[in-house]
CSV table of C-alpha atoms in Angstrom, one decimal:
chain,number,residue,atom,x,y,z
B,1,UNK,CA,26.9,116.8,141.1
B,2,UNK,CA,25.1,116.2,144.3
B,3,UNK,CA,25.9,112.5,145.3
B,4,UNK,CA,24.6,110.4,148.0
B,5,UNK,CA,26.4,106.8,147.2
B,6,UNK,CA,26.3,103.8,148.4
B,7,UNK,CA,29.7,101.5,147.8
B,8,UNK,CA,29.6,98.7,146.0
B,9,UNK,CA,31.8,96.0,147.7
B,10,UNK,CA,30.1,92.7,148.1
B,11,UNK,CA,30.3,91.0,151.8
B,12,UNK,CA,30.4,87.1,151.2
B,13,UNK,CA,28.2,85.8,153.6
B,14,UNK,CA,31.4,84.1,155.5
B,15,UNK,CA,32.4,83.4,158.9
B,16,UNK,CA,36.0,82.2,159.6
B,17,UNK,CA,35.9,78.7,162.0
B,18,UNK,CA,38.8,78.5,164.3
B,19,UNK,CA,40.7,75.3,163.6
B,20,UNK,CA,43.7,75.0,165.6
B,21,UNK,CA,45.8,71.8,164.5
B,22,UNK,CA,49.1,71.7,164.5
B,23,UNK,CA,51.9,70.0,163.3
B,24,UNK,CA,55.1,71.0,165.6
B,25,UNK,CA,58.4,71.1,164.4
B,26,UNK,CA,59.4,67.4,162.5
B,27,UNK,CA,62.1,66.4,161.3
B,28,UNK,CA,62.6,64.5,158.0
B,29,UNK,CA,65.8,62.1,158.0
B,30,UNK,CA,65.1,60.4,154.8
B,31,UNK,CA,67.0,61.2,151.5
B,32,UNK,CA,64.1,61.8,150.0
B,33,UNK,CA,60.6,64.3,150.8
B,34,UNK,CA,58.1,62.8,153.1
B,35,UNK,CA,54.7,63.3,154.0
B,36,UNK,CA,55.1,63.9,157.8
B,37,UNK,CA,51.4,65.2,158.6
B,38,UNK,CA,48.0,65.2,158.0
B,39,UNK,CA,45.3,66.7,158.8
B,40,UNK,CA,41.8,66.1,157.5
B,41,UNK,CA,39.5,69.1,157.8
B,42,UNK,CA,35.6,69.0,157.0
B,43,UNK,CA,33.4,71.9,157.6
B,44,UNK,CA,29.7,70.2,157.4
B,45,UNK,CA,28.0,71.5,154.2
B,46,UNK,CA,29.3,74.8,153.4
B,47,UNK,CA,29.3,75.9,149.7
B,48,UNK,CA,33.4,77.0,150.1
B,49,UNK,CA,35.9,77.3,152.2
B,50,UNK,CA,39.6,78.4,152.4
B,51,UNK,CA,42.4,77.2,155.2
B,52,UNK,CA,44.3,80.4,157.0
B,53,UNK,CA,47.7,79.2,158.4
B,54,UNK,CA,50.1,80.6,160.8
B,55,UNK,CA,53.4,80.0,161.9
B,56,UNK,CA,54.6,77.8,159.3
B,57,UNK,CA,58.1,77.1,158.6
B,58,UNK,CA,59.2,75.2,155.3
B,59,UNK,CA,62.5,74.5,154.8
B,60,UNK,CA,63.9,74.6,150.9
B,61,UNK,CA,62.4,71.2,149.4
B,62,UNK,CA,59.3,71.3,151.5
B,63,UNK,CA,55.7,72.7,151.0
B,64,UNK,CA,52.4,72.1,152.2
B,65,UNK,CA,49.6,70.3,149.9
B,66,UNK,CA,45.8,70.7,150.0
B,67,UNK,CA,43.8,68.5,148.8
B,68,UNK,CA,39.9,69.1,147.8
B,69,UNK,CA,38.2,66.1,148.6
B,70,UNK,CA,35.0,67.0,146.9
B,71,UNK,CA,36.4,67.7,143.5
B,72,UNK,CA,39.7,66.3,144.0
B,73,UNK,CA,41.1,70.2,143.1
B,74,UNK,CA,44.8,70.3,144.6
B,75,UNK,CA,47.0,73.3,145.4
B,76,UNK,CA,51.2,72.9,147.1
B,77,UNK,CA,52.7,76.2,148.8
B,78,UNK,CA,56.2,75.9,149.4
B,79,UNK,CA,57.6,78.8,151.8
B,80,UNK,CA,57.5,81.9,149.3
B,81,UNK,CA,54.0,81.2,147.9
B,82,UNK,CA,52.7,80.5,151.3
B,83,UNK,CA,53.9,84.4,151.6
B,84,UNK,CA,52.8,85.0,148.2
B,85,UNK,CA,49.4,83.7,149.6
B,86,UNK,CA,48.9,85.7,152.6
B,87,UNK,CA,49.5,82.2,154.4
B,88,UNK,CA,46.2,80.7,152.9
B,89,UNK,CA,45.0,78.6,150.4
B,90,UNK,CA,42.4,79.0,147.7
B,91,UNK,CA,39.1,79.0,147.6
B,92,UNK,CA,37.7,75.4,147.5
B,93,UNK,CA,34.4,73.9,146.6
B,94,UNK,CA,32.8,72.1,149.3
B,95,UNK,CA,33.9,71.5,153.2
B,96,UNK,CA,36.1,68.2,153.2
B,97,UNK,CA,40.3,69.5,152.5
B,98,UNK,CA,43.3,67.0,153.3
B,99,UNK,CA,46.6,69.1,154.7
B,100,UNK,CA,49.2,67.6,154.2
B,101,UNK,CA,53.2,68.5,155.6
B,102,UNK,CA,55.4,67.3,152.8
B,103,UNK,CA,59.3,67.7,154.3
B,104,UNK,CA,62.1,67.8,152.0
B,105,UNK,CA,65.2,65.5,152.1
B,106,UNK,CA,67.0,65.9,155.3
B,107,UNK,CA,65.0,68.9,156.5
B,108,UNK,CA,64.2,70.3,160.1
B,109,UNK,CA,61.7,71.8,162.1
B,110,UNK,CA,59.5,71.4,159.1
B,111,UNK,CA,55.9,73.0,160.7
B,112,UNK,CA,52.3,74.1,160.1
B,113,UNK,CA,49.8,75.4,162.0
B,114,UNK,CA,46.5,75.5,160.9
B,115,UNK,CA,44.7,78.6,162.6
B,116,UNK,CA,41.4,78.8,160.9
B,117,UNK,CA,39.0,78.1,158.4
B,118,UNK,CA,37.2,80.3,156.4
B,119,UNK,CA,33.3,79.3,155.1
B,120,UNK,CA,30.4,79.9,153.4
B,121,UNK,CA,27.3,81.1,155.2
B,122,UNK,CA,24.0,81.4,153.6
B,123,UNK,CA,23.4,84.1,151.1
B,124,UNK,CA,21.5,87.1,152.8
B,125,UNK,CA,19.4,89.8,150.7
B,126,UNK,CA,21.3,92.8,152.1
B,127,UNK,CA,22.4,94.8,148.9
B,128,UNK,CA,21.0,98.3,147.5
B,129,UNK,CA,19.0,97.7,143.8
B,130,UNK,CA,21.2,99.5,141.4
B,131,UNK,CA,18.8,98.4,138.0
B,132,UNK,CA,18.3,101.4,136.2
B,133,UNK,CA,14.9,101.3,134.1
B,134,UNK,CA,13.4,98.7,136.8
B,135,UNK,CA,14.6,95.7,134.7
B,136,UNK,CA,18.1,93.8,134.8
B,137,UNK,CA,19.4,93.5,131.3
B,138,UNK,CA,22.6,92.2,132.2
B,139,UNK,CA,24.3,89.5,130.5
B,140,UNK,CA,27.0,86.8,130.4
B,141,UNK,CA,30.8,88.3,129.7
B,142,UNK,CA,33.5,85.9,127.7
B,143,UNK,CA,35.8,88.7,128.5
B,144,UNK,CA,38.8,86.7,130.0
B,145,UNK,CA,40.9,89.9,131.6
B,146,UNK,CA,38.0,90.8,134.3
B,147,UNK,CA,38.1,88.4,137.2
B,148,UNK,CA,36.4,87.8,140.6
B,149,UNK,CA,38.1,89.6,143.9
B,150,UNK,CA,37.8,87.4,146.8
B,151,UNK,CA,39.5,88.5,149.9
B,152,UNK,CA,39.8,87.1,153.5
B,153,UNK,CA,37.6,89.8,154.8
B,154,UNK,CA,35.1,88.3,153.1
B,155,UNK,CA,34.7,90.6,150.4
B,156,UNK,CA,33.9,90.1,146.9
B,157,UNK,CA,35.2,93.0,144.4
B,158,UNK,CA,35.7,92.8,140.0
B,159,UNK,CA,39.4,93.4,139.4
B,160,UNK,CA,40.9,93.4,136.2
B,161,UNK,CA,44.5,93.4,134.0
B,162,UNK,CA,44.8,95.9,132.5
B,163,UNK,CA,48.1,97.4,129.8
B,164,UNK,CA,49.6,100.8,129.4
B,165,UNK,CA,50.1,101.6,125.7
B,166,UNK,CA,49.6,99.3,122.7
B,167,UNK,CA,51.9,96.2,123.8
B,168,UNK,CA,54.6,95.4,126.5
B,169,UNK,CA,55.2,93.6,129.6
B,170,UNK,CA,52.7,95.8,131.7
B,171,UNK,CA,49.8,94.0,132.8
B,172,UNK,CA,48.9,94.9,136.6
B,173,UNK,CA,45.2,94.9,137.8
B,174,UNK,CA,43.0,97.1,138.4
B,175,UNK,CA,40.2,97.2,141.4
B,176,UNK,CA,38.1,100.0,143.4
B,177,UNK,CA,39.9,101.5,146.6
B,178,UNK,CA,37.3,100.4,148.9
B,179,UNK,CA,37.8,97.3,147.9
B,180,UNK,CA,41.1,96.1,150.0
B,181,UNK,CA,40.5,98.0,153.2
B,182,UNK,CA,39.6,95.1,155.8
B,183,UNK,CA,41.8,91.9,154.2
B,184,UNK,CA,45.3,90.8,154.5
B,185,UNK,CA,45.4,88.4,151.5
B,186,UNK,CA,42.8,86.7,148.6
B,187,UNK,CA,42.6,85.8,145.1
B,188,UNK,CA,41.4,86.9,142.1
B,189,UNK,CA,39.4,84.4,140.2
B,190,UNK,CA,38.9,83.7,136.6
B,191,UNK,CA,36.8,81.1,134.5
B,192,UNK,CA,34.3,81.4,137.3
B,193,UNK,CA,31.4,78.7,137.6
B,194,UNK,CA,28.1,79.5,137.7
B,195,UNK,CA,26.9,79.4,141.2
B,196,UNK,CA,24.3,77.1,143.2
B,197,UNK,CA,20.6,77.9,142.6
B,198,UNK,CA,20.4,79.1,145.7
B,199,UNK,CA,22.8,81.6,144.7
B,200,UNK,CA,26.2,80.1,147.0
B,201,UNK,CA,29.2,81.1,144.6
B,202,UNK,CA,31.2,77.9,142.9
B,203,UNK,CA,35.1,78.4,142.7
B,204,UNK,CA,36.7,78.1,139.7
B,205,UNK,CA,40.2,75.3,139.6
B,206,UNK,CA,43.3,76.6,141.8
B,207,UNK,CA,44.9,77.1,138.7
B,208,UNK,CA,42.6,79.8,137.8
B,209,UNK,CA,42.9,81.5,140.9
B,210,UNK,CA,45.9,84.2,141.7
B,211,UNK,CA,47.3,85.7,144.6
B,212,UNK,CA,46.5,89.0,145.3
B,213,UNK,CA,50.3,91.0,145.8
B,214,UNK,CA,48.7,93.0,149.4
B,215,UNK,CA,52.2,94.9,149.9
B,216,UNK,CA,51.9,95.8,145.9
B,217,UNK,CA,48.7,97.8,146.4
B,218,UNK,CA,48.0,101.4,145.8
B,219,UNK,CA,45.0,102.6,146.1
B,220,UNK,CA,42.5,105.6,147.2
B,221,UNK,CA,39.3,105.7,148.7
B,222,UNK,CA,37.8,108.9,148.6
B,223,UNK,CA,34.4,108.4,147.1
B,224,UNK,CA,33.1,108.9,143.6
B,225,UNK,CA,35.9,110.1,141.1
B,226,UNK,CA,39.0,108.9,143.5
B,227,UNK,CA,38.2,105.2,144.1
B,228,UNK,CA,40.8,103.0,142.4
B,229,UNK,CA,43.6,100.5,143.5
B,230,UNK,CA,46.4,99.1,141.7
B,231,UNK,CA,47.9,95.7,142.4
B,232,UNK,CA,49.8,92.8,141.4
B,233,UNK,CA,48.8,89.1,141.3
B,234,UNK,CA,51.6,86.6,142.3
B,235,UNK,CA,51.5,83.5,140.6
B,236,UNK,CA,48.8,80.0,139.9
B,237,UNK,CA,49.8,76.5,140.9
B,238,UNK,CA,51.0,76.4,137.7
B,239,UNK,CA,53.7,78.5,137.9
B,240,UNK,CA,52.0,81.1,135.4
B,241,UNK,CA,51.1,84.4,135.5
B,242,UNK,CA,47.6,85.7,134.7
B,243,UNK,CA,48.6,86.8,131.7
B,244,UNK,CA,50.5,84.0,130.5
B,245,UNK,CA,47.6,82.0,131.3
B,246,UNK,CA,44.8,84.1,129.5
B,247,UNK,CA,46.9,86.1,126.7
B,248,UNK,CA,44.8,89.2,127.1
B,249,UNK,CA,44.5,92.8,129.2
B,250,UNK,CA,42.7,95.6,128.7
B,251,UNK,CA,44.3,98.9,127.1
B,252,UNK,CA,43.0,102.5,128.4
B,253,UNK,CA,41.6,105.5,126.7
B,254,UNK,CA,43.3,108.5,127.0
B,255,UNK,CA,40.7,110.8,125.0
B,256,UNK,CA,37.0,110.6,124.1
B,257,UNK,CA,35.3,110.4,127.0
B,258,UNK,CA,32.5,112.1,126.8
B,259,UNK,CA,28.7,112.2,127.5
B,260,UNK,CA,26.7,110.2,125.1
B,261,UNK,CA,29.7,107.7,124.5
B,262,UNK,CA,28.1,103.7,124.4
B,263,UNK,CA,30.2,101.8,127.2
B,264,UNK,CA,29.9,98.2,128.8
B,265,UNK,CA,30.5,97.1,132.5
B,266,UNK,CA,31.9,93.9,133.2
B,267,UNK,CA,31.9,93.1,136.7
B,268,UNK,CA,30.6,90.0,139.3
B,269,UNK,CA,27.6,91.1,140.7
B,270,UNK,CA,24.8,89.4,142.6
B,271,UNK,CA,21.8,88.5,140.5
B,272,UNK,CA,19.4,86.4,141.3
B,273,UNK,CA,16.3,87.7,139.6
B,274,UNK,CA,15.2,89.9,136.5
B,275,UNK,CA,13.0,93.0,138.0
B,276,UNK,CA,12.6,93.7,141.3
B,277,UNK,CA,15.3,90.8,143.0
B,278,UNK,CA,17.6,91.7,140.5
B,279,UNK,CA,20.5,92.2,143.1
B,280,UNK,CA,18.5,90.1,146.0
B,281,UNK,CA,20.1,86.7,145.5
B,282,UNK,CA,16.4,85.1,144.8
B,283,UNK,CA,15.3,82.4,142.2
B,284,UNK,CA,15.1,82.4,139.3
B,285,UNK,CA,18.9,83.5,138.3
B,286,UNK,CA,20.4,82.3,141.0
B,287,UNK,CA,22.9,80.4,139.1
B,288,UNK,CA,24.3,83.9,137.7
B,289,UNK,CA,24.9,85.3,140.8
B,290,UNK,CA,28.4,87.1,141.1
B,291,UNK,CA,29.6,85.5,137.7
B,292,UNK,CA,30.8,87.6,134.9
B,293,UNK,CA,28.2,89.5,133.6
B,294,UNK,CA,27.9,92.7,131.1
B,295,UNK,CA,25.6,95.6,130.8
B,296,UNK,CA,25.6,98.5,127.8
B,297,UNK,CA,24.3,101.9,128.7
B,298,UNK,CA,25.9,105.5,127.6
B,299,UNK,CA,28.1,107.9,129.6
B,300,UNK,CA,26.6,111.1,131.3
B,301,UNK,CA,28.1,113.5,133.9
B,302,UNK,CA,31.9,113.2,132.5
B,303,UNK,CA,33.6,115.1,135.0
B,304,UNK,CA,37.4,115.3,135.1
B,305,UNK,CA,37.7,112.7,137.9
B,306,UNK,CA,34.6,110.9,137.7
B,307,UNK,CA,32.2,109.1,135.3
B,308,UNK,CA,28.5,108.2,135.5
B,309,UNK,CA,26.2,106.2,133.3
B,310,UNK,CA,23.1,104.0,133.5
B,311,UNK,CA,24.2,100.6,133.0
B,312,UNK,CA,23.3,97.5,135.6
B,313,UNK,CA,25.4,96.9,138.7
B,314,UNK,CA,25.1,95.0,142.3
B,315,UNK,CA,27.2,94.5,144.8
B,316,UNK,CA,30.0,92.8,143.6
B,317,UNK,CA,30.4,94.5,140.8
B,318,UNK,CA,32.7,97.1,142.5
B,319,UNK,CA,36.0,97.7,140.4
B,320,UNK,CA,34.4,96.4,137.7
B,321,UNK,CA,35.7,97.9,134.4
B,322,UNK,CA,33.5,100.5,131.9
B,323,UNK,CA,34.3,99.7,128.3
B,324,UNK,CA,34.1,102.4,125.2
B,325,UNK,CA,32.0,99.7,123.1
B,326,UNK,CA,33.7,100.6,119.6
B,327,UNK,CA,37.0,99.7,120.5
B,328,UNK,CA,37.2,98.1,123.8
B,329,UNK,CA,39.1,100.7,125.7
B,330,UNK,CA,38.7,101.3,129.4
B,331,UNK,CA,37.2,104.6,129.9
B,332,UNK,CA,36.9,103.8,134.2
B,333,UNK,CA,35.8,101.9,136.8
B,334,UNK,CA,32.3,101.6,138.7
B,335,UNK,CA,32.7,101.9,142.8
B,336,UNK,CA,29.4,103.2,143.5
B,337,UNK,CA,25.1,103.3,142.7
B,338,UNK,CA,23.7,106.7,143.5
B,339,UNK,CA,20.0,105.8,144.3
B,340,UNK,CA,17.5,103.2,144.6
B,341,UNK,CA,16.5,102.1,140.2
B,342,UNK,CA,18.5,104.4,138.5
B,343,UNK,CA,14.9,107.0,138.2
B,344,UNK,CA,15.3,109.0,135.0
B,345,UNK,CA,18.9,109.4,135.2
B,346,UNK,CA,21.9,108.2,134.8
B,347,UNK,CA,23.0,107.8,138.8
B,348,UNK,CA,25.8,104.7,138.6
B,349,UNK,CA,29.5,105.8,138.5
B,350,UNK,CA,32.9,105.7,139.3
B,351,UNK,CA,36.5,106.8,138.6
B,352,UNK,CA,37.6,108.0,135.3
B,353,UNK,CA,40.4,106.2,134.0
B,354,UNK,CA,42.4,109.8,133.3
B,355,UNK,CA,42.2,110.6,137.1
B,356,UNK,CA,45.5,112.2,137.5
B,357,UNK,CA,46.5,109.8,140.8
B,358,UNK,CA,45.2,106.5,139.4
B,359,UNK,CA,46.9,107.4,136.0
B,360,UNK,CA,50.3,108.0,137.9
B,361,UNK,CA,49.7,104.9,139.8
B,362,UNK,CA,49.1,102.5,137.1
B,363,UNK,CA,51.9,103.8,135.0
B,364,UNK,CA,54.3,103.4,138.1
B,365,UNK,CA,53.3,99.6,138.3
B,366,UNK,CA,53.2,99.0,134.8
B,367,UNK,CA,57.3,99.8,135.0
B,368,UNK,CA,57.7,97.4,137.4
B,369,UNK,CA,56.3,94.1,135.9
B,370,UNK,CA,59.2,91.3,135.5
B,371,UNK,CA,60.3,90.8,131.6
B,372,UNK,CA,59.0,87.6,131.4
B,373,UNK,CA,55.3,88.2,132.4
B,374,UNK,CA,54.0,87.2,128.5
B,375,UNK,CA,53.0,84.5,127.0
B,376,UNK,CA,55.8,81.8,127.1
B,377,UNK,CA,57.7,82.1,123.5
B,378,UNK,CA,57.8,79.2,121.3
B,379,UNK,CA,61.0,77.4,120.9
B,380,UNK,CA,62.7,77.7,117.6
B,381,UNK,CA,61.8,74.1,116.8
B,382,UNK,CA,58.3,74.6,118.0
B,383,UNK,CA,57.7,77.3,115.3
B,384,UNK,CA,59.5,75.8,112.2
B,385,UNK,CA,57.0,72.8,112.7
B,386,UNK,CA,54.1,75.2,113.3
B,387,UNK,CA,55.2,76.8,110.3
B,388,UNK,CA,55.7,73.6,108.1
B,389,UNK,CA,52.1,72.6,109.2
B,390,UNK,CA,50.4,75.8,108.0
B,391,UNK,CA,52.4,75.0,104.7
B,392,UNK,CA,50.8,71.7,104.4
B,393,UNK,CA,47.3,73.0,105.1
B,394,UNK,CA,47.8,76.4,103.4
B,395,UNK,CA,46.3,78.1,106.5
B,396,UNK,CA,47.5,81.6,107.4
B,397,UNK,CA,46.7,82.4,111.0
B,398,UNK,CA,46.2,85.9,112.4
B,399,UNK,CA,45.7,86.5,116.3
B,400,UNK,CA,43.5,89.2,117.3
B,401,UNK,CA,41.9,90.2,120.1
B,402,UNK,CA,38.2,91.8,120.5
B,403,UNK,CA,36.3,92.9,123.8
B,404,UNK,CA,33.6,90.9,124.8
């Protein structure tokens, strides 16, 4: 194939504010922990924002606490999730954050520096058209293991969990490989808002929002057919993993992935009209823009690295996954649009999920997840009394899971 291709990574129109408040090293003498700084931060009237910290020290007991005063949204970092964190926060609604230094009993040299903030700008028409057919026909997605990448390069990616084989401990994610060039640290997002009419993205609650793993990535980015990265997510201000918190990941296809086979892309790209504004941020769809949408199309071009198709994408939607539609397999990824309204072909692509490095990759990360990255099991007590309500109400329960 004879590509010309444009990637797919979205740029948040984002600046980052220097911000330069510090606490200095304090001391708590008290018994018990102590709020011991403050530091009240408002931006104006930017859509987001995100604190970046540097050199922080927390002793054991002590953490740092952010406060949303717009939504009231909270988030603490003690000294390994500040690392987990890339030593920033999440993403918050609005401009106006409290910072607070709480010090733990009878700690020292207890200290945060708060180096920048990163915001919102306005939303700038600046992505290539990737509708094939001339007309949008993307839709909302319920499918709760795809989630929004947001890094502190300001990019905006898809990334999704993904499992090796039919069960297991092994969810990792799953992004494109030009996705992480450029950032240090971010989060991927889940139960994502619709955005502002104007098309400014909403965050989703800090406990929907994970740490992206940096030092955990793999990843290539070599073009069409070797574009892929695999990662790890720490863990929510909750203390759970995204799987724990969801209960779902998407399993691959190892065969059957041919031309003519009915896929779906899930992915967070930028919509903000239905023909010819369809990835310019522009009323009247502004509220969808970089949510979780779908599109259905059919495979074509099945090389043995790459896959190309004709469903939907914007920018945004880069790492998003590509479905087999009769049984929810992931047959690839999309990192790239190969021409301005898909003319009379099927030009959008990406990786195929058999590509001999991103197969070795995601196997290599499934074998390191931690045992207990599943859903919490029930205590003993917890199921008899299940059970013995089921009884009562003669209700047999079966789980199952279905791709949106």
């Amino acid at each position: 194939f004879q590509q010309t291709a444009s990637a797919q990574k979205r740029i948040l129109p984002s600046h980052s504010e220097p911000a330069n408040h510090d606490s200095g090293a304090l001391n708590n003498v008290q018994a018990a922990p102590q709020v011991i700084f403050e530091q009240i931060i408002n931006m104006g009237t930017v859509a987001w924002s995100w604190v970046e910290f540097d050199s922080v020290n927390l002793p054991s007991g002590s953490f740092v606490r952010i406060t949303n005063l717009v939504d009231n949204e909270q988030q603490t970092l003690n000294a390994s999730q500040m690392v987990e964190w890339g030593n920033r926060t999440a993403m918050f609604n609005g401009a106006s954050l409290k910072v607070e230094l709480v010090a733990g009993a009878n700690t020292q040299a207890n200290r945060v520096r708060i180096a920048n903030v990163r915001v919102s700008d306005v939303m700038l028409d600046e992505e290539p058209r990737a509708i094939c057919g001339g007309v949008d026909n993307r839709v909302a997605s319920t499918h709760q293991a795809v989630g929004r990448w947001v890094d502190n390069g300001g990019g905006s990616c898809t990334a999704w969990m993904f499992q090796t084989g039919s069960g297991g401990t092994d969810r990792c994610f799953n992004t494109a490989g030009h996705c992480p060039p450029g950032a240090t640290s971010g989060v991927v997002q889940f139960n994502v808002p619709n955005s502002a009419a104007n098309c400014a993205i909403v965050a989703p609650p800090v406990a929907d929002q994970f740490p992206i793993l940096f030092p955990t990535i793999t990843s290539q980015n070599a073009g069409p057919g070797n574009d892929w990265a695999v990662f790890k997510c720490g863990l929510n201000s909750l203390a759970q993993t995204a799987f724990q918190r969801y209960g779902t990941a998407i399993q691959l296809a190892s065969s059957g992935i041919t031309n003519g086979t009915a896929v779906r892309h899930i992915g967070y790209g930028v919509d903000g009209g239905t023909t010819g504004t369809a990835c310019s941020c522009a009323n009247p769809n502004g509220v969808a823009n970089q949510t979780r949408q779908q599109s259905d199309g059919v495979l074509s071009g099945v090389t043995t690295n790459d896959i190309q198709h004709n469903m939907d994408i914007c920018g945004g939607d880069s790492g998003g996954v590509v479905i087999r539609v009769s049984d929810g397999l992931a047959v690839g990824n999309t990192t790239h649009d190969f021409g301005a309204n898909c003319p009379g072909s099927s030009i959008n692509g990406g990786t195929r999920i058999t590509q001999a490095n991103w197969a070795a990759a995601m196997t290599a990360c499934a074998g390191t997840i931690a045992p207990n990255d599943q859903v919490p099991a029930m205590s003993k007590e917890g199921l008899l009394l299940m059970l013995g309500f089921m009884a009562i109400a003669g209700v047999l329960v079966i789980r199952g899971r279905q791709a949106a």
